[in-house]
Tab-separated table of C-alpha atoms and ligand atoms in Angstrom:
chain	number	residue	atom	x	y	z
A	1	MET	CA	-78.542	73.621	13.187
A	2	LYS	CA	-76.111	72.047	15.719
A	3	LYS	CA	-77.189	68.701	17.025
A	4	ALA	CA	-77.703	68.537	20.766
A	5	ILE	CA	-75.373	65.649	21.094
A	6	SER	CA	-71.981	66.402	22.568
A	7	ASN	CA	-68.991	64.275	22.581
A	8	ILE	CA	-65.638	64.453	24.538
A	9	ALA	CA	-63.890	66.244	21.646
A	10	HIS	CA	-66.381	69.121	22.229
A	11	ILE	CA	-64.986	69.687	25.681
A	12	GLN	CA	-61.348	69.101	24.874
A	13	PRO	CA	-60.036	72.050	27.015
A	14	PHE	CA	-61.833	70.596	30.142
A	15	VAL	CA	-60.613	67.093	29.273
A	16	GLN	CA	-56.997	68.312	29.212
A	17	GLU	CA	-57.482	70.045	32.572
A	18	TYR	CA	-58.969	66.855	34.042
A	19	ALA	CA	-55.910	64.966	32.636
A	20	GLU	CA	-53.528	67.365	34.336
A	21	THR	CA	-55.409	67.385	37.614
A	22	ILE	CA	-55.349	63.488	37.726
A	23	THR	CA	-51.612	63.678	36.963
A	24	ASP	CA	-51.186	66.228	39.909
A	25	VAL	CA	-53.203	64.048	42.282
A	26	LEU	CA	-52.029	60.496	41.380
A	27	GLU	CA	-48.515	61.423	40.302
A	28	LEU	CA	-49.139	59.158	37.172
A	29	TYR	CA	-49.293	60.075	33.481
A	30	VAL	CA	-52.750	60.183	31.874
A	31	THR	CA	-54.347	59.520	28.567
A	32	ILE	CA	-58.040	60.335	27.801
A	33	ILE	CA	-59.532	58.923	24.613
A	34	ASP	CA	-62.843	59.529	22.916
A	35	GLU	CA	-65.202	57.055	21.301
A	36	GLU	CA	-63.178	57.103	18.056
A	37	CYS	CA	-60.067	56.053	20.030
A	38	ILE	CA	-58.477	59.611	19.436
A	39	ARG	CA	-56.454	60.926	22.176
A	40	ILE	CA	-58.207	64.057	23.467
A	41	GLY	CA	-56.206	64.702	26.540
A	42	GLY	CA	-52.801	63.539	27.784
A	43	THR	CA	-49.930	64.325	30.121
A	44	GLY	CA	-46.198	63.387	30.004
A	45	PRO	CA	-45.208	61.438	26.885
A	46	HIS	CA	-48.866	61.390	25.761
A	47	ALA	CA	-49.258	65.153	25.736
A	48	ASP	CA	-47.517	65.343	22.205
A	49	SER	CA	-49.951	62.960	20.509
A	50	ILE	CA	-53.268	64.746	21.425
A	51	GLY	CA	-55.545	64.536	18.424
A	52	ARG	CA	-53.981	61.291	17.164
A	53	PRO	CA	-55.456	57.826	17.425
A	54	ILE	CA	-54.045	55.504	19.933
A	55	PRO	CA	-52.308	52.263	18.746
A	56	CYS	CA	-54.422	49.471	17.296
A	57	GLY	CA	-55.113	46.694	19.729
A	58	SER	CA	-54.230	48.655	22.763
A	59	PHE	CA	-55.608	47.961	26.081
A	60	PHE	CA	-57.654	51.187	26.298
A	61	ARG	CA	-59.506	50.059	23.065
A	62	GLN	CA	-60.597	46.950	25.005
A	63	VAL	CA	-61.881	49.090	27.954
A	64	LEU	CA	-63.765	51.265	25.431
A	65	ALA	CA	-65.301	48.200	23.700
A	66	THR	CA	-66.295	46.390	26.968
A	67	GLY	CA	-67.294	49.445	28.986
A	68	LYS	CA	-65.527	47.878	31.954
A	69	PRO	CA	-62.669	49.285	34.032
A	70	GLY	CA	-59.426	47.184	33.841
A	71	PHE	CA	-56.025	47.081	35.348
A	72	ILE	CA	-52.893	45.506	33.877
A	73	HIS	CA	-50.289	44.973	36.746
A	74	ASP	CA	-47.520	43.672	34.487
A	75	ILE	CA	-47.678	44.799	30.943
A	76	VAL	CA	-44.653	42.730	29.935
A	77	SER	CA	-46.242	39.431	30.691
A	78	LYS	CA	-49.814	40.169	30.068
A	79	SER	CA	-51.699	38.834	27.135
A	80	ALA	CA	-53.968	41.935	27.057
A	81	CYS	CA	-51.141	43.805	25.346
A	82	GLN	CA	-50.053	41.165	22.861
A	83	ASN	CA	-52.146	42.477	19.987
A	84	CYS	CA	-51.049	46.105	20.552
A	85	ASP	CA	-49.114	47.660	17.643
A	86	THR	CA	-46.568	49.169	20.130
A	87	SER	CA	-46.151	46.117	22.397
A	88	VAL	CA	-42.558	45.596	21.278
A	89	CYS	CA	-41.322	49.134	22.160
A	90	CYS	CA	-43.817	49.950	24.893
A	91	GLN	CA	-42.149	51.672	27.978
A	92	GLU	CA	-45.233	51.188	30.224
A	93	LEU	CA	-44.997	49.038	33.238
A	94	ALA	CA	-48.557	48.929	34.395
A	95	THR	CA	-51.861	50.725	33.379
A	96	MET	CA	-55.367	51.303	34.547
A	97	GLY	CA	-58.322	52.215	32.339
A	98	PHE	CA	-61.711	53.574	33.390
A	99	PRO	CA	-64.628	54.072	30.980
A	100	ILE	CA	-66.309	57.344	30.615
A	101	SER	CA	-70.029	57.011	30.025
A	102	LYS	CA	-72.783	59.183	29.093
A	103	GLN	CA	-76.384	58.042	29.741
A	104	GLY	CA	-75.313	54.435	29.855
A	105	GLN	CA	-73.169	54.596	26.842
A	106	THR	CA	-69.372	54.315	26.864
A	107	VAL	CA	-67.955	57.456	25.113
A	108	GLY	CA	-64.342	57.348	26.132
A	109	VAL	CA	-61.675	56.142	28.517
A	110	ILE	CA	-59.469	57.598	31.181
A	111	GLY	CA	-56.121	55.779	31.456
A	112	VAL	CA	-53.381	56.194	34.007
A	113	ILE	CA	-50.006	54.669	33.354
A	114	ALA	CA	-46.992	53.749	35.410
A	115	PHE	CA	-43.599	54.256	33.697
A	116	THR	CA	-41.364	53.537	36.785
A	117	VAL	CA	-41.221	50.705	39.222
A	118	GLU	CA	-42.126	53.174	41.985
A	119	GLN	CA	-45.317	54.297	40.052
A	120	LYS	CA	-46.156	50.702	39.246
A	121	GLU	CA	-45.977	49.687	42.995
A	122	ARG	CA	-48.011	52.635	44.047
A	123	LEU	CA	-50.689	51.810	41.463
A	124	GLU	CA	-50.918	48.311	42.732
A	125	ARG	CA	-51.069	49.360	46.371
A	126	ASN	CA	-53.817	51.756	45.731
A	127	GLU	CA	-55.863	49.937	43.002
A	128	ALA	CA	-59.153	50.300	44.669
A	129	LYS	CA	-58.748	53.836	45.808
A	130	PHE	CA	-57.451	54.967	42.276
A	131	LEU	CA	-60.308	53.268	40.588
A	132	THR	CA	-62.785	55.042	42.847
A	133	PHE	CA	-61.026	58.402	42.030
A	134	LEU	CA	-61.176	57.737	38.266
A	135	SER	CA	-64.816	56.851	38.619
A	136	HIS	CA	-65.415	60.306	40.160
A	137	MET	CA	-63.452	61.980	37.340
A	138	SER	CA	-65.492	60.115	34.900
A	139	SER	CA	-68.806	61.234	36.402
A	140	LEU	CA	-67.581	64.740	36.362
A	141	LEU	CA	-66.853	64.506	32.693
A	142	GLU	CA	-70.301	62.952	32.051
A	143	SER	CA	-71.985	65.875	33.846
A	144	LYS	CA	-70.003	68.211	31.739
A	145	LEU	CA	-71.181	66.519	28.528
A	146	ILE	CA	-74.830	66.535	29.752
A	147	MET	CA	-74.576	70.258	30.651
A	148	LEU	CA	-73.360	70.954	27.198
A	149	ASP	CA	-76.174	69.067	25.653
A	150	ASP	CA	-78.720	71.035	27.736
A	151	GLN	CA	-77.062	74.218	26.629
A	152	TRP	CA	-77.254	73.368	23.096
A	153	ARG	CA	-80.783	72.137	23.300
A	154	LEU	CA	-81.651	75.526	24.756
A	155	GLN	CA	-79.877	77.459	22.005
A	156	ASN	CA	-81.597	75.300	19.428
A	157	GLN	CA	-85.028	75.979	21.024
A	158	VAL	CA	-84.387	79.718	21.113
A	159	GLN	CA	-83.248	79.553	17.413
A	160	GLU	CA	-86.354	77.478	16.401
A	161	VAL	CA	-88.656	80.073	18.184
A	162	LEU	CA	-86.950	82.880	16.387
A	163	GLU	CA	-87.401	81.001	13.089
A	164	THR	CA	-90.967	79.924	13.531
A	165	VAL	CA	-92.431	83.173	14.707
A	166	ASN	CA	-90.115	85.197	12.397
A	167	GLN	CA	-89.161	87.149	15.335
A	168	THR	CA	-87.350	90.424	15.198
A	169	PHE	CA	-84.302	90.848	17.333
A	170	ALA	CA	-83.182	94.439	18.135
A	171	LEU	CA	-79.911	95.789	19.597
A	172	GLY	CA	-80.614	99.472	20.140
A	173	ASN	CA	-81.982	100.688	16.931
A	174	MET	CA	-80.520	97.942	14.925
A	175	LEU	CA	-83.173	95.497	13.874
A	176	GLY	CA	-82.853	92.081	12.259
A	177	ARG	CA	-84.646	88.737	11.554
A	178	ASP	CA	-81.969	87.034	9.619
A	179	LYS	CA	-80.217	84.371	11.494
A	180	LYS	CA	-76.727	85.488	10.662
A	181	LEU	CA	-77.533	88.956	11.622
A	182	ILE	CA	-79.180	87.959	14.866
A	183	GLN	CA	-76.098	86.025	15.682
A	184	LEU	CA	-73.918	89.014	14.999
A	185	LEU	CA	-76.159	91.227	17.100
A	186	LEU	CA	-75.998	88.655	19.984
A	187	LYS	CA	-72.242	88.507	19.691
A	188	ALA	CA	-72.095	92.338	19.775
A	189	GLN	CA	-74.252	92.410	22.771
A	190	GLN	CA	-72.048	89.857	24.556
A	191	VAL	CA	-68.830	91.928	23.888
A	192	ALA	CA	-70.386	95.296	24.680
A	193	ILE	CA	-69.445	95.234	28.284
A	194	SER	CA	-65.725	94.701	27.702
A	195	ASN	CA	-63.280	97.404	26.818
A	196	SER	CA	-61.783	95.516	23.888
A	197	THR	CA	-61.355	97.155	20.484
A	198	ILE	CA	-63.902	96.292	17.897
A	199	LEU	CA	-63.476	96.362	14.125
A	200	ILE	CA	-66.831	96.435	12.309
A	201	GLN	CA	-66.619	95.596	8.564
A	202	GLY	CA	-69.476	95.673	5.955
A	203	GLU	CA	-70.621	97.369	2.826
A	204	SER	CA	-71.645	100.974	2.892
A	205	GLY	CA	-75.226	101.492	4.432
A	206	THR	CA	-75.269	98.090	6.242
A	207	GLY	CA	-75.429	99.817	9.751
A	208	LYS	CA	-71.892	99.891	10.982
A	209	GLU	CA	-72.405	103.300	12.823
A	210	LEU	CA	-75.771	102.112	14.049
A	211	LEU	CA	-74.035	98.958	15.459
A	212	ALA	CA	-71.314	100.851	17.047
A	213	LYS	CA	-73.780	103.223	18.716
A	214	ALA	CA	-75.766	100.241	19.860
A	215	ILE	CA	-72.585	98.699	21.476
A	216	HIS	CA	-71.892	101.856	23.191
A	217	GLU	CA	-75.432	102.104	24.617
A	218	GLU	CA	-75.177	98.531	25.807
A	219	SER	CA	-71.840	99.171	27.645
A	220	GLY	CA	-71.103	100.736	30.947
A	221	ARG	CA	-70.038	103.819	29.164
A	222	LYS	CA	-73.512	104.566	27.925
A	223	ASN	CA	-73.761	107.870	29.883
A	224	GLN	CA	-70.421	109.059	28.554
A	225	PRO	CA	-69.663	110.585	25.168
A	226	PHE	CA	-69.844	108.682	21.905
A	227	VAL	CA	-67.626	110.551	19.593
A	228	VAL	CA	-67.719	109.825	15.830
A	229	VAL	CA	-64.651	110.591	13.612
A	230	ASN	CA	-65.381	110.226	9.849
A	231	CYS	CA	-61.820	109.802	8.707
A	232	PRO	CA	-62.228	110.719	4.994
A	233	SER	CA	-64.287	113.772	5.559
A	234	ILE	CA	-61.544	115.562	7.495
A	235	PRO	CA	-58.727	117.011	5.348
A	236	GLU	CA	-55.444	115.084	5.830
A	237	ASN	CA	-53.596	117.972	7.125
A	238	LEU	CA	-56.181	118.456	9.862
A	239	LEU	CA	-56.677	114.909	10.864
A	240	GLU	CA	-53.896	114.824	13.414
A	241	SER	CA	-55.113	117.877	15.274
A	242	GLU	CA	-58.745	116.718	15.023
A	243	LEU	CA	-57.836	113.420	16.616
A	244	PHE	CA	-55.213	114.341	19.155
A	245	GLY	CA	-55.767	118.181	19.702
A	246	TYR	CA	-53.124	120.818	19.863
A	247	GLU	CA	-51.528	123.070	22.491
A	248	ALA	CA	-51.782	126.897	22.323
A	249	GLY	CA	-49.679	128.315	19.519
A	250	ALA	CA	-49.185	125.000	17.871
A	251	PHE	CA	-49.346	126.630	14.501
A	252	THR	CA	-50.430	129.800	12.794
A	253	GLY	CA	-54.175	130.240	12.860
A	254	ALA	CA	-54.432	127.773	15.745
A	255	ASN	CA	-56.858	128.497	18.602
A	256	LYS	CA	-55.020	130.571	21.268
A	257	SER	CA	-55.953	128.313	24.133
A	258	GLY	CA	-55.302	125.088	22.305
A	259	LYS	CA	-57.927	122.626	21.366
A	260	LYS	CA	-59.022	119.204	22.629
A	261	GLY	CA	-58.921	116.452	20.112
A	262	LYS	CA	-61.628	113.819	19.615
A	263	PHE	CA	-59.785	111.268	21.854
A	264	GLU	CA	-59.901	113.710	24.732
A	265	LEU	CA	-63.509	114.497	24.074
A	266	ALA	CA	-64.353	110.920	24.145
A	267	ASN	CA	-62.577	110.312	27.445
A	268	LYS	CA	-64.457	107.705	29.581
A	269	GLY	CA	-66.631	107.027	26.567
A	270	THR	CA	-66.359	105.435	23.130
A	271	ILE	CA	-64.672	106.785	20.010
A	272	PHE	CA	-65.962	105.534	16.667
A	273	LEU	CA	-63.403	105.785	13.898
A	274	ASP	CA	-65.448	105.438	10.828
A	275	GLU	CA	-63.828	104.554	7.439
A	276	ILE	CA	-60.661	103.664	9.216
A	277	GLY	CA	-59.271	102.340	5.816
A	278	ASP	CA	-58.892	105.837	4.729
A	279	LEU	CA	-56.619	106.869	7.598
A	280	PRO	CA	-53.511	108.187	5.926
A	281	LEU	CA	-50.342	105.763	6.369
A	282	ALA	CA	-48.414	108.740	7.907
A	283	LEU	CA	-50.914	109.046	10.811
A	284	GLN	CA	-51.285	105.264	11.550
A	285	PRO	CA	-48.242	105.010	13.931
A	286	LYS	CA	-49.693	107.808	16.102
A	287	LEU	CA	-53.098	105.976	16.351
A	288	LEU	CA	-51.242	102.738	17.085
A	289	ARG	CA	-49.367	104.409	19.875
A	290	ALA	CA	-52.636	105.755	21.334
A	291	ILE	CA	-54.160	102.294	21.294
A	292	GLN	CA	-51.142	100.529	22.722
A	293	GLU	CA	-50.297	103.075	25.435
A	294	ARG	CA	-53.843	104.298	26.075
A	295	SER	CA	-52.483	107.781	26.128
A	296	ILE	CA	-52.211	110.732	23.667
A	297	GLU	CA	-50.061	113.677	23.045
A	298	ARG	CA	-51.408	116.930	21.609
A	299	ILE	CA	-49.609	118.550	18.752
A	300	ALA	CA	-46.754	120.698	20.108
A	301	GLY	CA	-47.460	119.231	23.523
A	302	ASN	CA	-44.621	117.945	25.672
A	303	HIS	CA	-46.426	115.382	27.828
A	304	SER	CA	-48.736	112.474	27.207
A	305	MET	CA	-52.206	112.349	28.692
A	306	PRO	CA	-53.781	108.992	29.758
A	307	ILE	CA	-57.114	108.465	28.069
A	308	ASP	CA	-59.792	105.921	28.973
A	309	VAL	CA	-61.490	105.280	25.639
A	310	ARG	CA	-63.223	102.325	24.043
A	311	ILE	CA	-62.228	102.232	20.373
A	312	ILE	CA	-64.634	100.971	17.762
A	313	ALA	CA	-63.420	101.246	14.207
A	314	ALA	CA	-65.303	100.501	10.936
A	315	THR	CA	-64.589	100.220	7.226
A	316	ASN	CA	-66.188	99.050	4.063
A	317	ARG	CA	-62.837	98.336	2.601
A	318	ASP	CA	-60.873	95.073	2.574
A	319	LEU	CA	-58.375	95.881	5.250
A	320	ASP	CA	-56.845	92.488	4.996
A	321	LYS	CA	-56.044	93.203	1.302
A	322	MET	CA	-54.873	96.707	2.137
A	323	VAL	CA	-52.428	95.277	4.659
A	324	ARG	CA	-51.084	92.775	1.943
A	325	GLU	CA	-50.777	95.622	-0.562
A	326	GLY	CA	-48.742	97.882	2.050
A	327	GLN	CA	-51.630	100.428	2.267
A	328	PHE	CA	-52.525	99.763	5.854
A	329	ARG	CA	-49.994	98.907	8.754
A	330	GLU	CA	-50.281	95.255	9.760
A	331	ASP	CA	-49.619	96.013	13.465
A	332	LEU	CA	-52.503	98.536	13.514
A	333	TYR	CA	-54.829	96.135	11.759
A	334	TYR	CA	-54.164	93.481	14.457
A	335	ARG	CA	-54.571	96.098	17.174
A	336	LEU	CA	-58.003	97.107	15.808
A	337	ASN	CA	-59.267	93.753	14.788
A	338	VAL	CA	-59.395	92.309	18.308
A	339	ILE	CA	-63.101	91.570	18.037
A	340	PRO	CA	-64.212	91.437	14.379
A	341	LEU	CA	-67.758	92.030	13.513
A	342	THR	CA	-68.842	91.766	9.917
A	343	ILE	CA	-72.488	92.855	8.887
A	344	PRO	CA	-73.715	90.915	5.941
A	345	PRO	CA	-74.937	92.930	3.023
A	346	LEU	CA	-78.835	93.188	2.618
A	347	ARG	CA	-78.922	91.212	-0.589
A	348	VAL	CA	-78.008	87.979	1.290
A	349	ARG	CA	-80.623	88.489	4.060
A	350	SER	CA	-83.850	88.922	2.288
A	351	VAL	CA	-85.864	88.098	5.257
A	352	ASP	CA	-84.938	91.523	6.665
A	353	ILE	CA	-86.289	93.378	3.646
A	354	PRO	CA	-89.950	93.241	4.663
A	355	LEU	CA	-89.031	94.047	8.190
A	356	TYR	CA	-87.301	97.208	7.151
A	357	ILE	CA	-89.932	98.152	4.655
A	358	ASP	CA	-92.537	98.166	7.444
A	359	TYR	CA	-90.233	99.761	9.844
A	360	PHE	CA	-89.307	102.646	7.615
A	361	LEU	CA	-92.943	103.007	6.293
A	362	ASP	CA	-94.019	103.518	9.868
A	363	LYS	CA	-91.102	105.898	10.585
A	364	PHE	CA	-91.723	108.099	7.620
A	365	THR	CA	-95.490	108.208	7.770
A	366	LYS	CA	-95.122	109.381	11.413
A	367	THR	CA	-92.395	112.029	10.718
A	368	LEU	CA	-94.067	113.233	7.539
A	369	GLN	CA	-97.524	113.008	9.243
A	370	LYS	CA	-99.140	111.129	6.477
A	371	GLY	CA	-101.734	108.451	6.857
A	372	THR	CA	-101.023	104.791	6.528
A	373	PHE	CA	-99.874	103.284	3.286
A	374	LYS	CA	-99.987	99.763	1.788
A	375	ILE	CA	-97.456	98.445	-0.714
A	376	ASP	CA	-99.093	96.595	-3.594
A	377	GLU	CA	-97.778	93.108	-4.419
A	378	PRO	CA	-95.631	93.916	-7.540
A	379	LEU	CA	-93.865	96.763	-5.725
A	380	ARG	CA	-93.312	94.600	-2.700
A	381	ARG	CA	-91.870	91.816	-4.901
A	382	TRP	CA	-89.711	94.275	-6.668
A	383	LEU	CA	-88.277	95.577	-3.337
A	384	MET	CA	-87.757	91.967	-2.348
A	385	ASN	CA	-85.795	91.079	-5.429
A	386	TYR	CA	-83.770	94.169	-5.929
A	387	HIS	CA	-80.082	93.755	-5.071
A	388	TRP	CA	-79.730	96.920	-2.930
A	389	PRO	CA	-76.219	97.910	-3.575
A	390	GLY	CA	-76.561	100.706	-1.078
A	391	ASN	CA	-77.957	98.286	1.488
A	392	VAL	CA	-80.420	99.362	4.260
A	393	ARG	CA	-79.593	103.028	3.812
A	394	GLN	CA	-80.768	102.842	0.135
A	395	LEU	CA	-83.969	100.891	1.107
A	396	GLU	CA	-84.603	103.704	3.753
A	397	HIS	CA	-84.291	106.367	1.209
A	398	VAL	CA	-86.557	104.698	-1.273
A	399	ILE	CA	-89.239	104.190	1.355
A	400	GLU	CA	-88.805	107.984	2.382
A	401	TYR	CA	-89.199	108.900	-1.331
A	402	LEU	CA	-92.350	106.762	-1.751
A	403	VAL	CA	-94.005	108.158	1.331
A	404	ASN	CA	-93.167	111.617	0.186
A	405	ILE	CA	-94.645	111.433	-3.255
A	406	ALA	CA	-97.534	109.175	-2.594
A	407	LYS	CA	-100.924	110.505	-3.383
A	408	GLU	CA	-102.970	107.237	-2.972
A	409	ASP	CA	-102.818	105.043	-0.017
A	410	VAL	CA	-101.544	102.155	-2.101
A	411	LEU	CA	-97.983	102.481	-3.285
A	412	THR	CA	-97.277	100.902	-6.624
A	413	LEU	CA	-94.276	100.255	-8.952
A	414	GLN	CA	-95.144	103.551	-10.747
A	415	GLU	CA	-94.040	105.521	-7.645
A	416	LEU	CA	-90.534	104.143	-7.572
A	417	PRO	CA	-87.843	106.680	-8.120
A	418	PRO	CA	-87.102	106.635	-12.013
A	419	ASN	CA	-83.541	105.995	-11.495
A	420	LEU	CA	-84.231	102.797	-9.582
A	421	MET	CA	-86.558	101.451	-12.083
A	422	THR	CA	-83.693	101.623	-14.718
A	423	ASP	CA	-81.741	100.016	-11.845
A	424	GLU	CA	-78.371	101.701	-12.214
A	425	GLY	CA	-76.772	98.992	-10.219
A	426	GLN	CA	-77.540	96.459	-12.967
A	427	ILE	CA	-78.027	98.297	-16.150
A	428	SER	CA	-75.003	100.183	-17.010
A	429	VAL	CA	-75.283	103.207	-19.211
A	430	GLU	CA	-72.354	101.681	-21.218
A	431	PHE	CA	-74.820	99.168	-22.539
A	432	GLY	CA	-76.419	99.920	-25.896
A	433	LEU	CA	-80.153	100.841	-26.055
A	434	GLU	CA	-81.196	97.330	-26.901
A	435	GLN	CA	-79.392	95.792	-24.080
A	436	GLN	CA	-80.650	98.351	-21.655
A	437	LEU	CA	-84.239	97.659	-22.814
A	438	ALA	CA	-83.720	93.892	-22.496
A	439	GLU	CA	-82.337	94.330	-18.917
A	440	TYR	CA	-85.222	96.505	-18.085
A	441	GLU	CA	-87.701	93.964	-19.549
A	442	LYS	CA	-86.014	91.244	-17.518
A	443	GLN	CA	-86.434	93.018	-14.256
A	444	LEU	CA	-89.933	93.856	-14.919
A	445	LEU	CA	-90.707	90.238	-15.582
A	446	ARG	CA	-88.810	89.027	-12.473
A	447	THR	CA	-90.875	91.437	-10.470
A	448	TYR	CA	-94.166	90.516	-11.885
A	449	VAL	CA	-93.485	86.696	-12.149
A	450	PRO	CA	-92.075	85.349	-8.910
A	451	PRO	CA	-90.543	81.968	-8.760
A	452	GLY	CA	-93.343	79.440	-8.276
A	453	ALA	CA	-96.040	81.598	-9.989
A	454	THR	CA	-98.881	79.391	-11.215
A	455	LEU	CA	-100.491	79.329	-14.630
A	456	ALA	CA	-103.301	81.538	-13.403
A	457	ASP	CA	-100.778	83.997	-12.040
A	458	LYS	CA	-99.080	84.120	-15.416
A	459	LYS	CA	-102.304	84.667	-17.228
A	460	GLN	CA	-103.009	87.489	-14.987
A	461	VAL	CA	-99.572	89.079	-15.577
A	462	ALA	CA	-99.875	88.574	-19.437
A	463	GLN	CA	-103.229	90.454	-19.248
A	464	ARG	CA	-101.773	93.180	-17.079
A	465	LEU	CA	-98.696	93.699	-19.279
A	466	LYS	CA	-101.014	93.471	-22.448
A	467	ILE	CA	-99.125	90.583	-23.971
A	468	SER	CA	-100.272	87.086	-24.855
A	469	LEU	CA	-99.486	84.242	-22.531
A	470	ALA	CA	-97.261	82.746	-25.259
A	471	THR	CA	-95.208	85.973	-25.582
A	472	LEU	CA	-94.920	85.916	-21.746
A	473	TYR	CA	-93.637	82.340	-21.826
A	474	ARG	CA	-91.144	83.052	-24.679
A	475	LYS	CA	-89.801	86.040	-22.786
A	476	LEU	CA	-89.533	84.122	-19.588
A	477	GLU	CA	-87.666	81.424	-21.463
A	478	LYS	CA	-85.439	84.081	-23.167
A	479	TYR	CA	-84.279	85.450	-19.754
A	480	GLN	CA	-84.185	82.025	-18.064
A	481	LEU	CA	-86.619	83.160	-15.426
A	482	GLN	CA	-88.444	79.838	-15.161
B	501	ATP	N1	-80.268	96.715	11.010
B	501	ATP	C1	-80.882	97.970	10.876
B	501	ATP	N2	-81.995	98.327	11.485
B	501	ATP	C2	-82.569	99.561	11.330
B	501	ATP	N3	-81.951	100.494	10.433
B	501	ATP	C3	-80.756	100.285	10.011
B	501	ATP	C4	-80.150	98.962	10.030
B	501	ATP	N4	-79.048	98.918	9.382
B	501	ATP	C5	-78.874	100.121	8.884
B	501	ATP	N5	-79.896	100.950	9.135
B	501	ATP	C6	-80.157	102.385	8.834
B	501	ATP	O1	-79.488	102.538	7.562
B	501	ATP	C7	-78.759	103.732	7.487
B	501	ATP	C8	-77.328	103.605	7.349
B	501	ATP	O2	-76.770	103.097	8.421
B	501	ATP	P1	-75.241	103.473	8.941
B	501	ATP	O3	-74.914	104.899	8.630
B	501	ATP	O4	-75.038	102.857	10.308
B	501	ATP	O5	-74.476	102.550	7.898
B	501	ATP	P2	-72.871	102.377	7.622
B	501	ATP	O6	-72.601	101.015	7.390
B	501	ATP	O7	-72.142	103.070	8.782
B	501	ATP	O8	-72.756	103.272	6.291
B	501	ATP	P3	-71.311	103.912	5.656
B	501	ATP	O9	-70.440	102.744	5.427
B	501	ATP	O10	-71.808	104.478	4.453
B	501	ATP	O11	-70.765	104.799	6.693
B	501	ATP	C9	-79.059	104.425	8.825
B	501	ATP	O12	-80.090	105.382	8.786
B	501	ATP	C10	-79.430	103.413	9.758
B	501	ATP	O13	-80.383	103.799	10.746
């Protein structure tokens, strides 16, 4: 978790703005350093060395160490500069430094520098006024830092609350408890109001369409259409007319009065281009044009129509790699990837599994009008440990299956779909019988003996599996489960 202690480097863009403002007002060049003596902001000759340490022995290091403002009227003759690494080649004629403090501690320095005689004289004439001005600028930077601390503290508190109460966050119908997923949902909520194109990436079944729908519902377009285009499900030769429509008589067999494409149907709303990685290369320039020009042209049409559509694309393929391999146009990729959102797979967010189990149990007991069900401990553990290659969709289907076939009000491992118990994802049919059996045994043991199981737990498991405790230990060792 981020510590609620900010430093000047955290507000670098503001620091640079302040540096430029000071230069505009005082007509002197500026350097702003942080507590590590790194130049965070600068104008004139100092603008090029932002991010680098200031010279050893320099006057601003002394201001930082003492926390007191200072003014060198005549750099050439002043002893304050004698230890500075750049004293021999220094072009500066006079300089003034003012500390930046935060709650009593010096955390940086604002320096103004005269390079010409005119600047030097002005600095001398206005010494008191300029010091007052720098003290105001320094106070403004301090307030900015304190505000940032408060903001972080608040964020941390929200995060802590979420963690301690195991709180569920929902964006539309998309639920999550996992920190990374919640952060993603918060980001999605934040960008929902804009019209920028979004690219959602994630494995199959992670909820990409659900997220796109949730973003649409959160946006100002929520009362307008949400049109889904599943790119691979449309034959390649029909995809263009599906997306962009056609004019009357465009081709034989075409509708006599022409047909609107999905983009036109989505006008004023959102178009969701699912599995965009499957969009044929030949059609990609046309989509690119539609995105760039925000207008489309029907097949056999002779004019372009403006469209007002928010585009959300999704894919479970590695588009970046496809671009490198020449299977996807780079320019289209960048046009789509304006706001990237990547949904983590279910196997890396196990805190979400019990949430979804309960959510889908509730959903299917209601729709199937069955009574309430409990899931016994071994089954719950199995569900928690499984690697869910089909992600949330697969978990949803498993719970639907369990509720359908349940006869008792307690669901057990025995009710799991048989193909899952052999865990196709892990046990390949290519394996020989012995290896398949061994994998199956390992899975069962992993389910029955969770990490941290006590001796008493193991005795119980051994009894239940009708093996001796020694055999149980031997097998746990064999599969490195302890
Ligand atoms: N976070 C979630 N909360 C509740 N339900 C979810 C969540 N994520 C996914 N689901 C459910 O899982 C199923 C699959 O979701 P969805 O179709 O959006 O996934 P997808 O990533 O678009 O899949 P594909 O890549 O195969 O098209 C849906 O029934 C959806 O409601």
